[in-house]
């Protein structure tokens, strides 16, 4: 079997309302899907992290840089392909967009491997440590509103996430440390104490601001404080982890085993959040997972994008071994985007049905057992939303 074609599909639509995080507001949602065709008619799907113009630039790397390196290769040789591509791109970028582009291709190769074997990806990795996983609802995003309006909307959204069946939820902050504390107080007040609440700063604070907010988060029983400072600020992460009781989470902007090795050795994370569609795909994710566990750092995957990214993450969440083990081991969670996302709801011929499962199964989602990623994108949907 050999690879005959690699195609990127960049999809986009106008959101009904602007969404934002601490770095920007945006009015369009995009997704970057990768399709690999083979001479035997088996097709694999993957996804690259990166919105908008980043996705369009990554399409150039997928089709123009990586495709010529792998045409004619056996798609089952995914580790060989990974190293061939990485070694030839290394001089031009060991992080960021080249790795995002490679991630989508690698995920599609795993999808092909699963289809060839007739097995779900978690079986190729070594089996499922759990048959279902708890999902946490990610919502409560910023909008260009006054702090009081934001707090009122966040209260409503938090309550609706609770009603949807989520037992853990995550909110954004990033409107200034004093207002951010008030925002978290409003949400905690709205949902009560029996729900796990996480706070995501998208690296908007200085270390001293992060300490100010972090101490308030301790009092509000926040489960984790995500990306408090810039991803490059490894010392800041370490100081915060040493000085705060709240769990420090991060890593979505880190790439490859070498980047993760530095991050983990700096001892700044209580919870690692690797992004499989960015750090180098499933092949590299498994090495990063091993490194996290070698440092006894628990993993909760970062999840962003379409139903393809969700499907890949469900396979990986099944494959995370208990750390360190026990009768009632610490368990990972599935990050689930509850904001307007047609690329989750409508992309697949058979939707994943995450929201329905969360509602019916006490916040939990079953690990799919169909071959590969277990998904089939709808070509008409892709054609309708494709911009590049
Ligand atoms: Ca985040």
Short mmCIF file of C-alpha atoms and ligand atoms in Angstrom, two decimals:
data_model
loop_
_atom_site.label_atom_id
_atom_site.label_comp_id
_atom_site.label_asym_id
_atom_site.label_seq_id
_atom_site.Cartn_x
_atom_site.Cartn_y
_atom_site.Cartn_z
CA UNK A 1 0.00 0.00 0.00
CA UNK A 2 1.25 3.50 -0.70
CA UNK A 3 0.20 7.12 -0.25
CA UNK A 4 -1.20 8.65 -3.44
CA UNK A 5 -2.44 12.07 -2.31
CA UNK A 6 -2.64 14.44 0.67
CA UNK A 7 -5.36 17.09 0.70
CA UNK A 8 -6.03 19.90 3.16
CA UNK A 9 -9.52 21.28 3.68
CA UNK A 10 -9.74 24.61 5.50
CA UNK A 11 -13.32 25.19 6.63
CA UNK A 12 -14.79 28.39 8.01
CA UNK A 13 -18.09 30.06 8.93
CA UNK A 14 -19.26 33.28 10.57
CA UNK A 15 -20.09 32.79 14.23
CA UNK A 16 -23.49 34.02 15.39
CA UNK A 17 -21.70 36.13 18.02
CA UNK A 18 -18.09 37.15 18.61
CA UNK A 19 -16.09 34.92 20.93
CA UNK A 20 -12.87 35.74 22.69
CA UNK A 21 -10.12 34.84 25.07
CA UNK A 22 -7.51 36.99 26.75
CA UNK A 23 -5.59 37.64 23.52
CA UNK A 24 -8.33 38.51 20.99
CA UNK A 25 -11.97 38.47 19.94
CA UNK A 26 -12.88 36.58 16.78
CA UNK A 27 -15.98 36.32 14.62
CA UNK A 28 -15.24 33.24 12.49
CA UNK A 29 -14.70 29.61 13.37
CA UNK A 30 -12.35 27.56 11.25
CA UNK A 31 -11.02 24.02 11.09
CA UNK A 32 -8.19 22.46 9.12
CA UNK A 33 -8.84 18.85 8.07
CA UNK A 34 -6.29 16.60 6.35
CA UNK A 35 -7.21 13.69 4.08
CA UNK A 36 -4.73 11.02 2.95
CA UNK A 37 -5.60 8.75 0.05
CA UNK A 38 -3.94 5.42 -0.73
CA UNK A 39 -3.72 3.19 -3.78
CA UNK A 40 -5.89 0.60 -2.02
CA UNK A 41 -8.82 2.95 -1.56
CA UNK A 42 -8.39 3.35 2.20
CA UNK A 43 -8.63 6.99 3.27
CA UNK A 44 -7.39 8.53 6.53
CA UNK A 45 -8.47 11.75 8.24
CA UNK A 46 -6.55 14.06 10.53
CA UNK A 47 -6.72 17.61 11.83
CA UNK A 48 -4.20 20.42 12.30
CA UNK A 49 -4.46 22.92 15.16
CA UNK A 50 -4.52 26.56 14.07
CA UNK A 51 -7.37 28.87 13.02
CA UNK A 52 -7.98 31.26 10.12
CA UNK A 53 -4.91 32.45 8.25
CA UNK A 54 -2.72 30.07 10.28
CA UNK A 55 -4.74 27.18 8.81
CA UNK A 56 -4.36 28.57 5.29
CA UNK A 57 -0.58 28.84 5.76
CA UNK A 58 -0.47 25.33 7.27
CA UNK A 59 -2.30 24.01 4.20
CA UNK A 60 0.72 25.18 2.21
CA UNK A 61 3.03 23.18 4.48
CA UNK A 62 0.81 20.07 4.35
CA UNK A 63 0.35 20.02 0.58
CA UNK A 64 3.46 21.84 -0.59
CA UNK A 65 6.20 20.81 1.85
CA UNK A 66 5.22 17.49 3.46
CA UNK A 67 3.23 15.89 0.63
CA UNK A 68 6.23 15.63 -1.75
CA UNK A 69 8.23 13.94 1.03
CA UNK A 70 5.68 11.18 1.62
CA UNK A 71 3.99 10.42 -1.72
CA UNK A 72 4.61 6.77 -2.50
CA UNK A 73 5.50 5.85 1.10
CA UNK A 74 3.70 3.02 2.92
CA UNK A 75 1.14 4.75 5.19
CA UNK A 76 1.72 2.10 7.87
CA UNK A 77 5.32 3.36 8.26
CA UNK A 78 4.09 6.31 10.31
CA UNK A 79 7.11 6.57 12.61
CA UNK A 80 9.47 6.44 9.61
CA UNK A 81 7.39 9.11 7.87
CA UNK A 82 7.30 11.25 11.04
CA UNK A 83 11.09 11.28 11.34
CA UNK A 84 11.69 11.83 7.63
CA UNK A 85 9.42 14.91 7.71
CA UNK A 86 10.65 16.26 11.05
CA UNK A 87 14.32 15.82 10.18
CA UNK A 88 13.88 17.69 6.89
CA UNK A 89 11.82 20.51 8.48
CA UNK A 90 13.88 20.79 11.69
CA UNK A 91 16.15 23.57 10.38
CA UNK A 92 13.04 25.60 9.51
CA UNK A 93 10.97 25.20 12.66
CA UNK A 94 11.05 22.80 15.62
CA UNK A 95 7.81 24.20 17.04
CA UNK A 96 4.65 25.84 15.77
CA UNK A 97 3.29 25.57 12.26
CA UNK A 98 5.51 22.81 10.77
CA UNK A 99 4.57 20.59 13.73
CA UNK A 100 0.88 21.53 13.45
CA UNK A 101 0.98 20.52 9.78
CA UNK A 102 2.78 17.25 10.53
CA UNK A 103 0.22 16.49 13.29
CA UNK A 104 -2.71 16.36 10.87
CA UNK A 105 -0.83 14.00 8.57
CA UNK A 106 0.26 11.71 11.39
CA UNK A 107 -3.29 11.46 12.78
CA UNK A 108 -4.57 10.53 9.30
CA UNK A 109 -1.90 7.79 9.09
CA UNK A 110 -3.12 6.33 12.40
CA UNK A 111 -6.68 6.41 11.06
CA UNK A 112 -5.47 4.40 8.03
CA UNK A 113 -3.59 1.95 10.28
CA UNK A 114 -6.74 1.35 12.31
CA UNK A 115 -8.84 0.80 9.20
CA UNK A 116 -6.26 -1.64 7.79
CA UNK A 117 -6.22 -3.60 11.06
CA UNK A 118 -9.97 -3.32 11.58
CA UNK A 119 -9.25 -1.95 15.08
CA UNK A 120 -9.83 1.33 16.93
CA UNK A 121 -6.65 3.35 17.47
CA UNK A 122 -6.64 2.63 21.21
CA UNK A 123 -6.23 -1.08 20.40
CA UNK A 124 -3.20 -0.30 18.22
CA UNK A 125 -1.70 1.69 21.12
CA UNK A 126 -2.21 -1.07 23.65
CA UNK A 127 -5.82 -1.15 24.77
CA UNK A 128 -8.31 0.91 26.69
CA UNK A 129 -7.72 1.73 30.35
CA UNK A 130 -11.32 2.97 30.61
CA UNK A 131 -14.49 2.41 28.59
CA UNK A 132 -15.75 5.93 29.16
CA UNK A 133 -14.40 9.27 30.26
CA UNK A 134 -15.81 12.28 32.05
CA UNK A 135 -16.23 15.36 29.82
CA UNK A 136 -15.74 18.89 31.01
CA UNK A 137 -17.67 21.73 29.40
CA UNK A 138 -15.56 24.52 28.02
CA UNK A 139 -17.55 27.72 27.50
CA UNK A 140 -17.87 31.10 29.19
CA UNK A 141 -15.71 32.84 26.60
CA UNK A 142 -15.03 36.56 26.58
CA UNK A 143 -16.97 39.03 24.47
CA UNK A 144 -16.57 42.78 24.09
CA UNK A 145 -18.88 43.50 27.04
CA UNK A 146 -18.63 45.49 30.25
CA UNK A 147 -17.42 43.44 33.26
CA UNK A 148 -20.90 43.46 34.82
CA UNK A 149 -22.53 42.14 31.62
CA UNK A 150 -19.83 39.50 31.31
CA UNK A 151 -20.38 38.34 34.88
CA UNK A 152 -24.12 38.11 34.35
CA UNK A 153 -23.72 36.13 31.10
CA UNK A 154 -21.11 33.83 32.67
CA UNK A 155 -23.50 33.07 35.53
CA UNK A 156 -26.20 32.08 33.03
CA UNK A 157 -23.80 30.02 30.92
CA UNK A 158 -22.40 28.24 33.96
CA UNK A 159 -25.89 27.25 35.03
CA UNK A 160 -26.77 26.02 31.55
CA UNK A 161 -23.56 23.92 31.42
CA UNK A 162 -24.59 22.40 34.74
CA UNK A 163 -28.04 21.66 33.33
CA UNK A 164 -26.44 20.05 30.27
CA UNK A 165 -25.02 17.45 32.67
CA UNK A 166 -21.37 18.51 32.95
CA UNK A 167 -19.79 17.86 36.34
CA UNK A 168 -16.78 20.05 35.50
CA UNK A 169 -16.69 23.34 33.56
CA UNK A 170 -14.08 25.84 32.39
CA UNK A 171 -14.24 29.61 32.00
CA UNK A 172 -12.02 32.24 30.42
CA UNK A 173 -10.51 35.23 32.22
CA UNK A 174 -8.46 38.09 30.80
CA UNK A 175 -10.15 41.45 31.46
CA UNK A 176 -7.69 42.57 34.12
CA UNK A 177 -6.81 40.74 37.31
CA UNK A 178 -9.28 42.54 39.60
CA UNK A 179 -12.23 42.07 37.21
CA UNK A 180 -11.13 38.50 36.54
CA UNK A 181 -11.40 37.62 40.23
CA UNK A 182 -14.92 39.10 40.33
CA UNK A 183 -15.82 37.04 37.25
CA UNK A 184 -14.70 33.77 38.87
CA UNK A 185 -16.51 34.72 42.11
CA UNK A 186 -19.72 35.26 40.10
CA UNK A 187 -19.47 31.84 38.43
CA UNK A 188 -18.63 30.00 41.66
CA UNK A 189 -21.56 31.73 43.35
CA UNK A 190 -23.86 30.71 40.49
CA UNK A 191 -23.00 27.00 40.35
CA UNK A 192 -22.27 26.25 44.01
CA UNK A 193 -19.48 24.11 45.41
CA UNK A 194 -20.31 20.68 43.99
CA UNK A 195 -19.02 21.39 40.45
CA UNK A 196 -15.34 21.35 39.46
CA UNK A 197 -14.48 24.77 38.02
CA UNK A 198 -11.36 25.55 35.98
CA UNK A 199 -10.02 28.95 34.94
CA UNK A 200 -8.10 29.60 31.68
CA UNK A 201 -6.01 32.77 31.38
CA UNK A 202 -4.45 32.03 27.96
CA UNK A 203 -1.15 33.43 29.29
CA UNK A 204 -2.25 37.02 29.87
CA UNK A 205 -0.64 37.67 33.27
CA UNK A 206 2.73 38.72 34.60
CA UNK A 207 3.94 36.41 37.36
CA UNK A 208 2.89 38.88 40.08
CA UNK A 209 -0.61 39.26 38.59
CA UNK A 210 -0.85 35.48 38.35
CA UNK A 211 -0.02 35.21 42.06
CA UNK A 212 -2.71 37.79 42.87
CA UNK A 213 -5.36 35.94 40.85
CA UNK A 214 -4.07 32.50 41.88
CA UNK A 215 -4.49 33.25 45.62
CA UNK A 216 -8.11 34.25 44.96
CA UNK A 217 -8.63 31.03 42.97
CA UNK A 218 -7.43 29.01 45.98
CA UNK A 219 -10.17 30.58 48.10
CA UNK A 220 -12.74 29.78 45.39
CA UNK A 221 -11.72 26.10 45.26
CA UNK A 222 -10.71 26.24 41.59
CA UNK A 223 -9.49 22.89 40.26
CA UNK A 224 -6.85 24.27 37.91
CA UNK A 225 -5.41 27.59 36.77
CA UNK A 226 -4.61 27.20 33.05
CA UNK A 227 -1.81 29.01 31.20
CA UNK A 228 -1.36 31.75 33.84
CA UNK A 229 1.81 33.10 32.19
CA UNK A 230 3.51 32.94 28.79
CA UNK A 231 4.51 29.45 27.65
CA UNK A 232 8.14 30.54 27.35
CA UNK A 233 8.19 31.63 31.02
CA UNK A 234 9.24 28.30 32.53
CA UNK A 235 10.60 29.95 35.69
CA UNK A 236 7.30 31.81 36.15
CA UNK A 237 5.45 28.49 35.94
CA UNK A 238 7.76 26.93 38.50
CA UNK A 239 7.44 29.85 40.94
CA UNK A 240 3.64 29.75 40.65
CA UNK A 241 3.52 25.99 41.19
CA UNK A 242 5.74 26.30 44.26
CA UNK A 243 3.80 29.25 45.68
CA UNK A 244 0.16 28.45 44.95
CA UNK A 245 -2.09 25.67 46.22
CA UNK A 246 -4.28 25.69 43.08
CA UNK A 247 -3.17 23.23 40.37
CA UNK A 248 -1.18 24.86 37.57
CA UNK A 249 -2.11 23.54 34.11
CA UNK A 250 -0.57 24.23 30.70
CA UNK A 251 1.31 22.91 27.70
CA UNK A 252 -1.09 23.42 24.79
CA UNK A 253 1.51 25.67 23.14
CA UNK A 254 4.39 23.20 23.53
CA UNK A 255 5.62 20.91 20.77
CA UNK A 256 7.47 17.61 20.34
CA UNK A 257 9.20 15.43 22.92
CA UNK A 258 12.11 17.90 23.12
CA UNK A 259 9.92 20.89 23.94
CA UNK A 260 7.95 18.82 26.46
CA UNK A 261 11.11 17.51 28.08
CA UNK A 262 12.17 21.08 28.92
CA UNK A 263 8.70 21.98 30.14
CA UNK A 264 8.42 18.93 32.38
CA UNK A 265 11.94 19.22 33.76
CA UNK A 266 11.19 22.79 34.83
CA UNK A 267 8.58 21.32 37.23
CA UNK A 268 6.03 24.07 36.63
CA UNK A 269 2.97 21.92 35.84
CA UNK A 270 0.56 20.03 38.09
CA UNK A 271 -1.46 19.00 35.03
CA UNK A 272 -0.09 18.64 31.50
CA UNK A 273 -2.31 19.57 28.52
CA UNK A 274 -0.70 18.21 25.33
CA UNK A 275 -2.47 19.15 22.06
CA UNK A 276 -2.25 16.18 19.68
CA UNK A 277 -3.22 18.26 16.62
CA UNK A 278 -0.27 20.60 17.27
CA UNK A 279 2.60 18.85 19.04
CA UNK A 280 3.31 16.33 16.25
CA UNK A 281 0.31 13.98 16.03
CA UNK A 282 -0.44 10.70 17.78
CA UNK A 283 3.04 9.24 17.18
CA UNK A 284 4.67 12.14 19.05
CA UNK A 285 1.83 12.45 21.60
CA UNK A 286 2.60 8.93 22.83
CA UNK A 287 6.21 9.93 23.47
CA UNK A 288 5.07 13.13 25.24
CA UNK A 289 2.62 11.08 27.33
CA UNK A 290 5.46 8.76 28.36
CA UNK A 291 7.58 11.78 29.31
CA UNK A 292 4.72 13.27 31.37
CA UNK A 293 4.30 9.99 33.22
CA UNK A 294 8.07 9.66 33.67
CA UNK A 295 7.76 12.96 35.57
CA UNK A 296 4.59 11.74 37.36
CA UNK A 297 2.65 14.61 35.82
CA UNK A 298 -1.01 13.73 35.10
CA UNK A 299 -2.37 14.48 31.61
CA UNK A 300 -5.64 16.09 30.52
CA UNK A 301 -5.45 16.55 26.75
CA UNK A 302 -6.08 19.97 25.26
CA UNK A 303 -8.87 19.64 22.67
CA UNK A 304 -9.78 22.25 20.06
CA UNK A 305 -11.34 22.11 16.61
CA UNK A 306 -13.69 19.70 14.90
CA UNK A 307 -15.19 16.28 15.54
CA UNK A 308 -12.02 14.75 14.06
CA UNK A 309 -9.88 16.22 16.86
CA UNK A 310 -12.49 15.06 19.37
CA UNK A 311 -12.46 11.52 17.96
CA UNK A 312 -8.65 11.40 18.08
CA UNK A 313 -8.65 12.59 21.68
CA UNK A 314 -11.25 10.02 22.75
CA UNK A 315 -8.90 7.30 21.48
CA UNK A 316 -5.96 8.83 23.36
CA UNK A 317 -7.90 9.37 26.58
CA UNK A 318 -8.69 5.64 26.54
CA UNK A 319 -4.97 4.93 26.24
CA UNK A 320 -3.70 6.99 29.21
CA UNK A 321 -2.51 4.52 31.86
CA UNK A 322 -3.48 5.09 35.50
CA UNK A 323 -0.94 7.29 37.25
CA UNK A 324 0.35 6.10 39.68
CA UNK A 325 -2.37 3.41 39.91
CA UNK A 326 -4.69 2.24 42.68
CA UNK A 327 -8.26 1.22 43.33
CA UNK A 328 -9.53 4.73 42.64
CA UNK A 329 -6.93 6.26 40.35
CA UNK A 330 -6.87 9.87 39.19
CA UNK A 331 -8.73 10.03 35.87
CA UNK A 332 -8.28 12.23 32.79
CA UNK A 333 -11.18 14.22 31.30
CA UNK A 334 -12.32 15.11 27.78
CA UNK A 335 -12.25 18.84 27.02
CA UNK A 336 -15.46 19.66 25.15
CA UNK A 337 -16.22 22.96 23.41
CA UNK A 338 -19.82 23.95 24.19
CA UNK A 339 -19.80 27.17 22.15
CA UNK A 340 -21.31 27.36 18.63
CA UNK A 341 -19.39 24.74 16.64
CA UNK A 342 -20.88 23.26 13.47
CA UNK A 343 -17.58 21.44 12.88
CA UNK A 344 -18.41 19.29 15.91
CA UNK A 345 -22.18 19.06 15.42
CA UNK A 346 -22.55 18.60 11.65
CA UNK A 347 -19.23 17.47 10.08
CA UNK A 348 -19.71 13.71 10.46
CA UNK A 349 -22.19 11.43 8.72
CA UNK A 350 -22.80 9.92 12.16
CA UNK A 351 -22.21 12.59 14.83
CA UNK A 352 -20.27 11.70 18.00
CA UNK A 353 -23.27 12.73 20.11
CA UNK A 354 -21.16 14.05 22.99
CA UNK A 355 -23.80 16.43 24.37
CA UNK A 356 -26.47 13.69 24.32
CA UNK A 357 -24.15 11.29 26.15
CA UNK A 358 -23.18 13.91 28.75
CA UNK A 359 -26.87 14.55 29.43
CA UNK A 360 -27.80 10.87 29.65
CA UNK A 361 -24.70 9.40 31.31
CA UNK A 362 -23.93 11.75 34.18
CA UNK A 363 -21.36 13.80 32.28
CA UNK A 364 -19.57 10.79 30.77
CA UNK A 365 -18.73 9.87 27.16
CA UNK A 366 -18.12 6.34 25.80
CA UNK A 367 -14.88 5.54 23.95
CA UNK A 368 -15.74 4.63 20.32
CA UNK A 369 -14.64 1.16 19.19
CA UNK A 370 -15.00 1.41 15.40
CA UNK A 371 -11.80 1.01 13.29
CA UNK A 372 -9.33 3.90 13.19
CA UNK A 373 -10.80 7.16 14.45
CA UNK A 374 -14.26 5.68 13.93
CA UNK A 375 -15.54 8.67 11.97
CA UNK A 376 -16.71 9.49 8.44
CA UNK A 377 -16.79 13.17 7.40
CA UNK A 378 -19.64 14.30 5.15
CA UNK A 379 -18.17 15.46 1.79
CA UNK A 380 -21.14 17.78 1.12
CA UNK A 381 -20.57 19.53 4.45
CA UNK A 382 -16.87 19.97 3.66
CA UNK A 383 -17.65 21.39 0.22
CA UNK A 384 -20.15 23.83 1.69
CA UNK A 385 -17.74 25.30 4.28
CA UNK A 386 -14.40 25.00 2.46
CA UNK A 387 -12.58 28.31 1.91
CA UNK A 388 -9.17 26.97 0.87
CA1 LIG B 1 -6.50 26.83 27.05
#
